[in-house]
PDB file of C-alpha atoms and ligand atoms in Angstrom:
ATOM      1  CA  UNK A   1    -113.135 -61.242 153.662  1.00  0.00           C
ATOM      2  CA  UNK A   2    -110.029 -63.088 152.387  1.00  0.00           C
ATOM      3  CA  UNK A   3    -107.171 -60.688 152.464  1.00  0.00           C
ATOM      4  CA  UNK A   4    -103.545 -60.049 153.100  1.00  0.00           C
ATOM      5  CA  UNK A   5    -102.174 -57.635 155.766  1.00  0.00           C
ATOM      6  CA  UNK A   6     -98.674 -56.498 155.730  1.00  0.00           C
ATOM      7  CA  UNK A   7     -97.414 -54.157 158.459  1.00  0.00           C
ATOM      8  CA  UNK A   8     -95.489 -51.296 157.327  1.00  0.00           C
ATOM      9  CA  UNK A   9     -92.150 -49.864 158.907  1.00  0.00           C
ATOM     10  CA  UNK A  10     -93.865 -46.468 159.180  1.00  0.00           C
ATOM     11  CA  UNK A  11     -96.760 -46.841 161.633  1.00  0.00           C
ATOM     12  CA  UNK A  12     -97.883 -43.122 161.058  1.00  0.00           C
ATOM     13  CA  UNK A  13     -98.153 -43.388 157.272  1.00  0.00           C
ATOM     14  CA  UNK A  14    -101.423 -43.887 155.464  1.00  0.00           C
ATOM     15  CA  UNK A  15    -102.559 -47.674 155.299  1.00  0.00           C
ATOM     16  CA  UNK A  16    -103.045 -48.703 151.765  1.00  0.00           C
ATOM     17  CA  UNK A  17    -106.392 -50.682 150.956  1.00  0.00           C
ATOM     18  CA  UNK A  18    -105.832 -52.541 147.633  1.00  0.00           C
ATOM     19  CA  UNK A  19    -108.782 -53.512 145.513  1.00  0.00           C
ATOM     20  CA  UNK A  20    -108.208 -55.737 142.512  1.00  0.00           C
ATOM     21  CA  UNK A  21    -110.060 -55.775 139.156  1.00  0.00           C
ATOM     22  CA  UNK A  22    -112.484 -58.563 137.902  1.00  0.00           C
ATOM     23  CA  UNK A  23    -110.842 -61.982 137.913  1.00  0.00           C
ATOM     24  CA  UNK A  24    -107.983 -60.763 140.259  1.00  0.00           C
ATOM     25  CA  UNK A  25    -106.985 -61.606 143.725  1.00  0.00           C
ATOM     26  CA  UNK A  26    -105.543 -60.001 146.680  1.00  0.00           C
ATOM     27  CA  UNK A  27    -102.057 -60.407 145.329  1.00  0.00           C
ATOM     28  CA  UNK A  28    -102.339 -58.381 142.119  1.00  0.00           C
ATOM     29  CA  UNK A  29    -101.765 -54.986 143.471  1.00  0.00           C
ATOM     30  CA  UNK A  30     -99.108 -55.542 146.002  1.00  0.00           C
ATOM     31  CA  UNK A  31     -96.535 -54.303 143.540  1.00  0.00           C
ATOM     32  CA  UNK A  32     -98.342 -50.890 143.265  1.00  0.00           C
ATOM     33  CA  UNK A  33     -98.264 -50.513 147.124  1.00  0.00           C
ATOM     34  CA  UNK A  34     -94.640 -51.283 147.102  1.00  0.00           C
ATOM     35  CA  UNK A  35     -94.068 -48.499 144.356  1.00  0.00           C
ATOM     36  CA  UNK A  36     -96.293 -46.025 145.952  1.00  0.00           C
ATOM     37  CA  UNK A  37     -95.563 -46.140 149.720  1.00  0.00           C
ATOM     38  CA  UNK A  38     -93.093 -48.853 150.366  1.00  0.00           C
ATOM     39  CA  UNK A  39     -93.047 -47.905 154.219  1.00  0.00           C
ATOM     40  CA  UNK A  40     -96.840 -48.166 154.451  1.00  0.00           C
ATOM     41  CA  UNK A  41     -98.953 -50.942 155.970  1.00  0.00           C
ATOM     42  CA  UNK A  42    -101.046 -52.560 153.351  1.00  0.00           C
ATOM     43  CA  UNK A  43    -104.466 -54.322 153.596  1.00  0.00           C
ATOM     44  CA  UNK A  44    -105.047 -56.093 150.380  1.00  0.00           C
ATOM     45  CA  UNK A  45    -108.608 -57.678 149.866  1.00  0.00           C
ATOM     46  CA  UNK A  46    -110.261 -60.192 147.662  1.00  0.00           C
ATOM     47  CA  UNK A  47    -113.770 -59.432 146.433  1.00  0.00           C
ATOM     48  CA  UNK A  48    -116.443 -61.706 148.059  1.00  0.00           C
ATOM     49  CA  UNK A  49    -118.418 -62.192 144.786  1.00  0.00           C
ATOM     50  CA  UNK A  50    -117.741 -64.704 142.097  1.00  0.00           C
ATOM     51  CA  UNK A  51    -118.658 -64.194 138.423  1.00  0.00           C
ATOM     52  CA  UNK A  52    -118.023 -67.454 136.544  1.00  0.00           C
ATOM     53  CA  UNK A  53    -115.288 -68.124 138.861  1.00  0.00           C
ATOM     54  CA  UNK A  54    -113.796 -64.697 138.686  1.00  0.00           C
ATOM     55  CA  UNK A  55    -113.659 -62.764 141.967  1.00  0.00           C
ATOM     56  CA  UNK A  56    -115.346 -59.255 142.000  1.00  0.00           C
ATOM     57  CA  UNK A  57    -116.439 -56.887 144.658  1.00  0.00           C
ATOM     58  CA  UNK A  58    -120.140 -56.716 143.714  1.00  0.00           C
ATOM     59  CA  UNK A  59    -122.459 -58.375 141.204  1.00  0.00           C
ATOM     60  CA  UNK A  60    -123.315 -56.741 137.810  1.00  0.00           C
ATOM     61  CA  UNK A  61    -126.229 -57.521 135.507  1.00  0.00           C
ATOM     62  CA  UNK A  62    -124.105 -56.875 132.381  1.00  0.00           C
ATOM     63  CA  UNK A  63    -120.974 -55.225 131.389  1.00  0.00           C
ATOM     64  CA  UNK A  64    -121.191 -51.758 133.028  1.00  0.00           C
ATOM     65  CA  UNK A  65    -124.462 -52.278 134.410  1.00  0.00           C
ATOM     66  CA  UNK A  66    -124.256 -52.711 138.140  1.00  0.00           C
ATOM     67  CA  UNK A  67    -126.625 -54.678 140.481  1.00  0.00           C
ATOM     68  CA  UNK A  68    -127.364 -51.568 142.713  1.00  0.00           C
ATOM     69  CA  UNK A  69    -128.832 -53.518 145.618  1.00  0.00           C
ATOM     70  CA  UNK A  70    -125.788 -55.832 145.806  1.00  0.00           C
ATOM     71  CA  UNK A  71    -123.497 -52.766 145.280  1.00  0.00           C
ATOM     72  CA  UNK A  72    -124.877 -51.083 148.413  1.00  0.00           C
ATOM     73  CA  UNK A  73    -124.749 -54.368 150.344  1.00  0.00           C
ATOM     74  CA  UNK A  74    -121.122 -55.164 149.298  1.00  0.00           C
ATOM     75  CA  UNK A  75    -119.957 -51.563 150.055  1.00  0.00           C
ATOM     76  CA  UNK A  76    -121.357 -51.789 153.469  1.00  0.00           C
ATOM     77  CA  UNK A  77    -119.863 -55.195 153.882  1.00  0.00           C
ATOM     78  CA  UNK A  78    -116.410 -53.855 152.843  1.00  0.00           C
ATOM     79  CA  UNK A  79    -116.764 -50.795 155.083  1.00  0.00           C
ATOM     80  CA  UNK A  80    -117.582 -53.026 157.983  1.00  0.00           C
ATOM     81  CA  UNK A  81    -114.668 -55.280 157.166  1.00  0.00           C
ATOM     82  CA  UNK A  82    -112.480 -52.215 157.200  1.00  0.00           C
ATOM     83  CA  UNK A  83    -113.576 -51.291 160.658  1.00  0.00           C
ATOM     84  CA  UNK A  84    -112.971 -54.797 161.980  1.00  0.00           C
ATOM     85  CA  UNK A  85    -109.402 -55.135 160.340  1.00  0.00           C
ATOM     86  CA  UNK A  86    -108.352 -51.803 162.019  1.00  0.00           C
ATOM     87  CA  UNK A  87    -109.118 -53.341 165.398  1.00  0.00           C
ATOM     88  CA  UNK A  88    -107.771 -56.875 164.628  1.00  0.00           C
ATOM     89  CA  UNK A  89    -104.416 -55.370 163.183  1.00  0.00           C
ATOM     90  CA  UNK A  90    -104.334 -52.195 165.330  1.00  0.00           C
ATOM     91  CA  UNK A  91    -104.139 -49.632 162.639  1.00  0.00           C
ATOM     92  CA  UNK A  92    -105.997 -46.094 162.569  1.00  0.00           C
ATOM     93  CA  UNK A  93    -109.289 -46.543 160.943  1.00  0.00           C
ATOM     94  CA  UNK A  94    -109.248 -42.891 160.000  1.00  0.00           C
ATOM     95  CA  UNK A  95    -106.042 -43.206 158.010  1.00  0.00           C
ATOM     96  CA  UNK A  96    -106.881 -45.315 155.002  1.00  0.00           C
ATOM     97  CA  UNK A  97    -106.201 -44.689 151.290  1.00  0.00           C
ATOM     98  CA  UNK A  98    -107.611 -46.984 148.711  1.00  0.00           C
ATOM     99  CA  UNK A  99    -105.862 -48.112 145.491  1.00  0.00           C
ATOM    100  CA  UNK A 100    -108.312 -49.774 143.251  1.00  0.00           C
ATOM    101  CA  UNK A 101    -108.227 -50.889 139.712  1.00  0.00           C
ATOM    102  CA  UNK A 102    -111.367 -51.470 137.540  1.00  0.00           C
ATOM    103  CA  UNK A 103    -114.062 -53.207 139.568  1.00  0.00           C
ATOM    104  CA  UNK A 104    -111.939 -52.389 142.673  1.00  0.00           C
ATOM    105  CA  UNK A 105    -111.818 -48.767 141.801  1.00  0.00           C
ATOM    106  CA  UNK A 106    -115.630 -48.945 141.488  1.00  0.00           C
ATOM    107  CA  UNK A 107    -116.105 -50.316 145.049  1.00  0.00           C
ATOM    108  CA  UNK A 108    -113.631 -47.762 146.261  1.00  0.00           C
ATOM    109  CA  UNK A 109    -115.795 -44.948 144.644  1.00  0.00           C
ATOM    110  CA  UNK A 110    -118.764 -46.574 146.101  1.00  0.00           C
ATOM    111  CA  UNK A 111    -117.127 -46.242 149.532  1.00  0.00           C
ATOM    112  CA  UNK A 112    -116.671 -42.628 148.814  1.00  0.00           C
ATOM    113  CA  UNK A 113    -120.207 -42.082 147.636  1.00  0.00           C
ATOM    114  CA  UNK A 114    -121.909 -44.014 150.453  1.00  0.00           C
ATOM    115  CA  UNK A 115    -119.720 -44.105 153.546  1.00  0.00           C
ATOM    116  CA  UNK A 116    -118.291 -40.669 154.759  1.00  0.00           C
ATOM    117  CA  UNK A 117    -114.870 -40.973 156.339  1.00  0.00           C
ATOM    118  CA  UNK A 118    -114.531 -44.422 155.036  1.00  0.00           C
ATOM    119  CA  UNK A 119    -111.277 -43.347 153.194  1.00  0.00           C
ATOM    120  CA  UNK A 120    -108.834 -40.425 153.547  1.00  0.00           C
ATOM    121  CA  UNK A 121    -108.097 -40.415 149.844  1.00  0.00           C
ATOM    122  CA  UNK A 122    -108.176 -42.742 146.889  1.00  0.00           C
ATOM    123  CA  UNK A 123    -106.294 -43.736 143.730  1.00  0.00           C
ATOM    124  CA  UNK A 124    -108.836 -45.071 141.116  1.00  0.00           C
ATOM    125  CA  UNK A 125    -107.432 -46.678 138.143  1.00  0.00           C
ATOM    126  CA  UNK A 126    -109.948 -46.819 135.472  1.00  0.00           C
ATOM    127  CA  UNK A 127    -113.047 -46.300 137.508  1.00  0.00           C
ATOM    128  CA  UNK A 128    -116.691 -45.836 136.445  1.00  0.00           C
ATOM    129  CA  UNK A 129    -119.551 -43.790 138.106  1.00  0.00           C
ATOM    130  CA  UNK A 130    -120.675 -46.276 140.672  1.00  0.00           C
ATOM    131  CA  UNK A 131    -124.163 -44.819 141.240  1.00  0.00           C
ATOM    132  CA  UNK A 132    -126.136 -42.002 139.853  1.00  0.00           C
ATOM    133  CA  UNK A 133    -128.970 -39.691 141.201  1.00  0.00           C
ATOM    134  CA  UNK A 134    -127.791 -39.651 144.800  1.00  0.00           C
ATOM    135  CA  UNK A 135    -126.631 -36.898 147.059  1.00  0.00           C
ATOM    136  CA  UNK A 136    -122.830 -37.323 147.835  1.00  0.00           C
ATOM    137  CA  UNK A 137    -121.314 -36.783 151.296  1.00  0.00           C
ATOM    138  CA  UNK A 138    -119.059 -33.825 151.859  1.00  0.00           C
ATOM    139  CA  UNK A 139    -115.480 -34.715 150.684  1.00  0.00           C
ATOM    140  CA  UNK A 140    -113.877 -31.257 151.152  1.00  0.00           C
ATOM    141  CA  UNK A 141    -110.155 -31.612 150.400  1.00  0.00           C
ATOM    142  CA  UNK A 142    -110.177 -35.393 149.966  1.00  0.00           C
ATOM    143  CA  UNK A 143    -107.265 -36.207 147.582  1.00  0.00           C
ATOM    144  CA  UNK A 144    -108.315 -38.432 144.642  1.00  0.00           C
ATOM    145  CA  UNK A 145    -106.258 -39.485 141.620  1.00  0.00           C
ATOM    146  CA  UNK A 146    -108.116 -40.945 138.678  1.00  0.00           C
ATOM    147  CA  UNK A 147    -106.152 -42.919 136.077  1.00  0.00           C
ATOM    148  CA  UNK A 148    -108.009 -43.150 132.683  1.00  0.00           C
ATOM    149  CA  UNK A 149    -107.338 -44.398 129.091  1.00  0.00           C
ATOM    150  CA  UNK A 150    -108.518 -42.172 126.205  1.00  0.00           C
ATOM    151  CA  UNK A 151    -109.336 -45.518 124.327  1.00  0.00           C
ATOM    152  CA  UNK A 152    -110.816 -47.259 127.201  1.00  0.00           C
ATOM    153  CA  UNK A 153    -113.893 -49.249 126.052  1.00  0.00           C
ATOM    154  CA  UNK A 154    -115.160 -49.866 129.475  1.00  0.00           C
ATOM    155  CA  UNK A 155    -114.644 -46.603 131.210  1.00  0.00           C
ATOM    156  CA  UNK A 156    -115.310 -43.947 128.466  1.00  0.00           C
ATOM    157  CA  UNK A 157    -113.680 -40.475 128.672  1.00  0.00           C
ATOM    158  CA  UNK A 158    -117.091 -39.126 129.235  1.00  0.00           C
ATOM    159  CA  UNK A 159    -117.646 -41.356 132.236  1.00  0.00           C
ATOM    160  CA  UNK A 160    -114.340 -40.468 133.678  1.00  0.00           C
ATOM    161  CA  UNK A 161    -115.165 -36.690 133.300  1.00  0.00           C
ATOM    162  CA  UNK A 162    -118.554 -37.318 134.824  1.00  0.00           C
ATOM    163  CA  UNK A 163    -117.080 -39.113 137.834  1.00  0.00           C
ATOM    164  CA  UNK A 164    -114.363 -36.356 138.261  1.00  0.00           C
ATOM    165  CA  UNK A 165    -117.164 -33.648 138.135  1.00  0.00           C
ATOM    166  CA  UNK A 166    -119.259 -35.449 140.731  1.00  0.00           C
ATOM    167  CA  UNK A 167    -116.326 -35.849 143.177  1.00  0.00           C
ATOM    168  CA  UNK A 168    -115.258 -32.270 142.632  1.00  0.00           C
ATOM    169  CA  UNK A 169    -118.650 -30.975 143.265  1.00  0.00           C
ATOM    170  CA  UNK A 170    -118.622 -32.887 146.586  1.00  0.00           C
ATOM    171  CA  UNK A 171    -115.531 -31.021 147.432  1.00  0.00           C
ATOM    172  CA  UNK A 172    -112.929 -33.646 146.591  1.00  0.00           C
ATOM    173  CA  UNK A 173    -109.414 -32.553 145.217  1.00  0.00           C
ATOM    174  CA  UNK A 174    -109.352 -34.499 142.024  1.00  0.00           C
ATOM    175  CA  UNK A 175    -106.347 -35.193 139.500  1.00  0.00           C
ATOM    176  CA  UNK A 176    -107.177 -36.809 136.360  1.00  0.00           C
ATOM    177  CA  UNK A 177    -104.305 -38.535 134.483  1.00  0.00           C
ATOM    178  CA  UNK A 178    -104.840 -39.655 130.963  1.00  0.00           C
ATOM    179  CA  UNK A 179    -102.983 -42.159 128.919  1.00  0.00           C
ATOM    180  CA  UNK A 180    -103.915 -43.071 125.352  1.00  0.00           C
ATOM    181  CA  UNK A 181    -104.443 -46.759 126.052  1.00  0.00           C
ATOM    182  CA  UNK A 182    -107.337 -48.771 126.748  1.00  0.00           C
ATOM    183  CA  UNK A 183    -108.681 -50.367 129.904  1.00  0.00           C
ATOM    184  CA  UNK A 184    -105.121 -51.840 131.130  1.00  0.00           C
ATOM    185  CA  UNK A 185    -103.236 -50.554 133.881  1.00  0.00           C
ATOM    186  CA  UNK A 186     -99.791 -49.221 132.351  1.00  0.00           C
ATOM    187  CA  UNK A 187     -96.584 -48.553 134.091  1.00  0.00           C
ATOM    188  CA  UNK A 188     -96.668 -44.761 133.283  1.00  0.00           C
ATOM    189  CA  UNK A 189     -99.983 -44.549 134.958  1.00  0.00           C
ATOM    190  CA  UNK A 190     -98.612 -46.181 138.007  1.00  0.00           C
ATOM    191  CA  UNK A 191     -95.651 -43.892 138.054  1.00  0.00           C
ATOM    192  CA  UNK A 192     -97.952 -40.924 137.652  1.00  0.00           C
ATOM    193  CA  UNK A 193    -100.096 -42.110 140.617  1.00  0.00           C
ATOM    194  CA  UNK A 194     -96.837 -42.626 142.633  1.00  0.00           C
ATOM    195  CA  UNK A 195     -95.742 -39.063 142.058  1.00  0.00           C
ATOM    196  CA  UNK A 196     -99.288 -37.687 142.925  1.00  0.00           C
ATOM    197  CA  UNK A 197     -99.140 -39.737 146.168  1.00  0.00           C
ATOM    198  CA  UNK A 198     -95.990 -37.928 147.210  1.00  0.00           C
ATOM    199  CA  UNK A 199     -97.635 -34.515 146.738  1.00  0.00           C
ATOM    200  CA  UNK A 200    -100.972 -35.375 148.226  1.00  0.00           C
ATOM    201  CA  UNK A 201     -99.818 -37.182 151.525  1.00  0.00           C
TER     202      UNK A 201
HETATM  203  C1  LIG B   1    -117.273 -53.383 136.713  1.00  0.00           C
HETATM  204  O1  LIG B   1    -118.025 -54.255 136.397  1.00  0.00           O
HETATM  205  O2  LIG B   1    -116.800 -52.924 137.741  1.00  0.00           O
HETATM  206  C2  LIG B   1    -116.431 -52.832 135.468  1.00  0.00           C
HETATM  207  O3  LIG B   1    -117.266 -53.148 134.356  1.00  0.00           O
HETATM  208  C3  LIG B   1    -115.144 -53.002 135.430  1.00  0.00           C
HETATM  209  C4  LIG B   1    -114.786 -54.480 135.213  1.00  0.00           C
HETATM  210  O4  LIG B   1    -114.862 -55.010 134.112  1.00  0.00           O
HETATM  211  O5  LIG B   1    -114.615 -55.099 136.292  1.00  0.00           O
END
């Protein structure tokens, strides 16, 4: 997968895996990593799917309706890529924290749902429920930050609560941070995520 790897000064710190939103690239979230954990190594990945020229991490049938088969295929593809990148760049595969926005948050959520131990934690900005009606792996104690907008037309507050409940039922330690904006990622939300990260790791 197309990506950027930046080795951090602190080799023991969590490795941040950055996952952009629809139409983004692997460059978009680099400032977030710099704000949240400036000494961490960073692996920022571009989604392999194109929708009208816009990179994404998996196909959708319509806004908010995911192509489940492709979601599962792409989630495994990403998980396999993380395995390979850990070997290629020499970082600890068991030490990854994802930071995802929108479509990137959704594939990060899908990693949590389908691949136990893929991530040590996650910051999910404006995520949806990636899949319904499946048993989730044990996520006991896994730190998870969800950033949400009370007026987000794509990820409704109800869906945010649903995702939070599912993750909590699987044992994750979930913090939901609300802003009163829409789907956009705002500076106060990034600040809240940065403060949460200091406590969590
Ligand atoms: C998705 O397709 O993952 C969500 O609708 C968010 C987005 O618009 O990318």
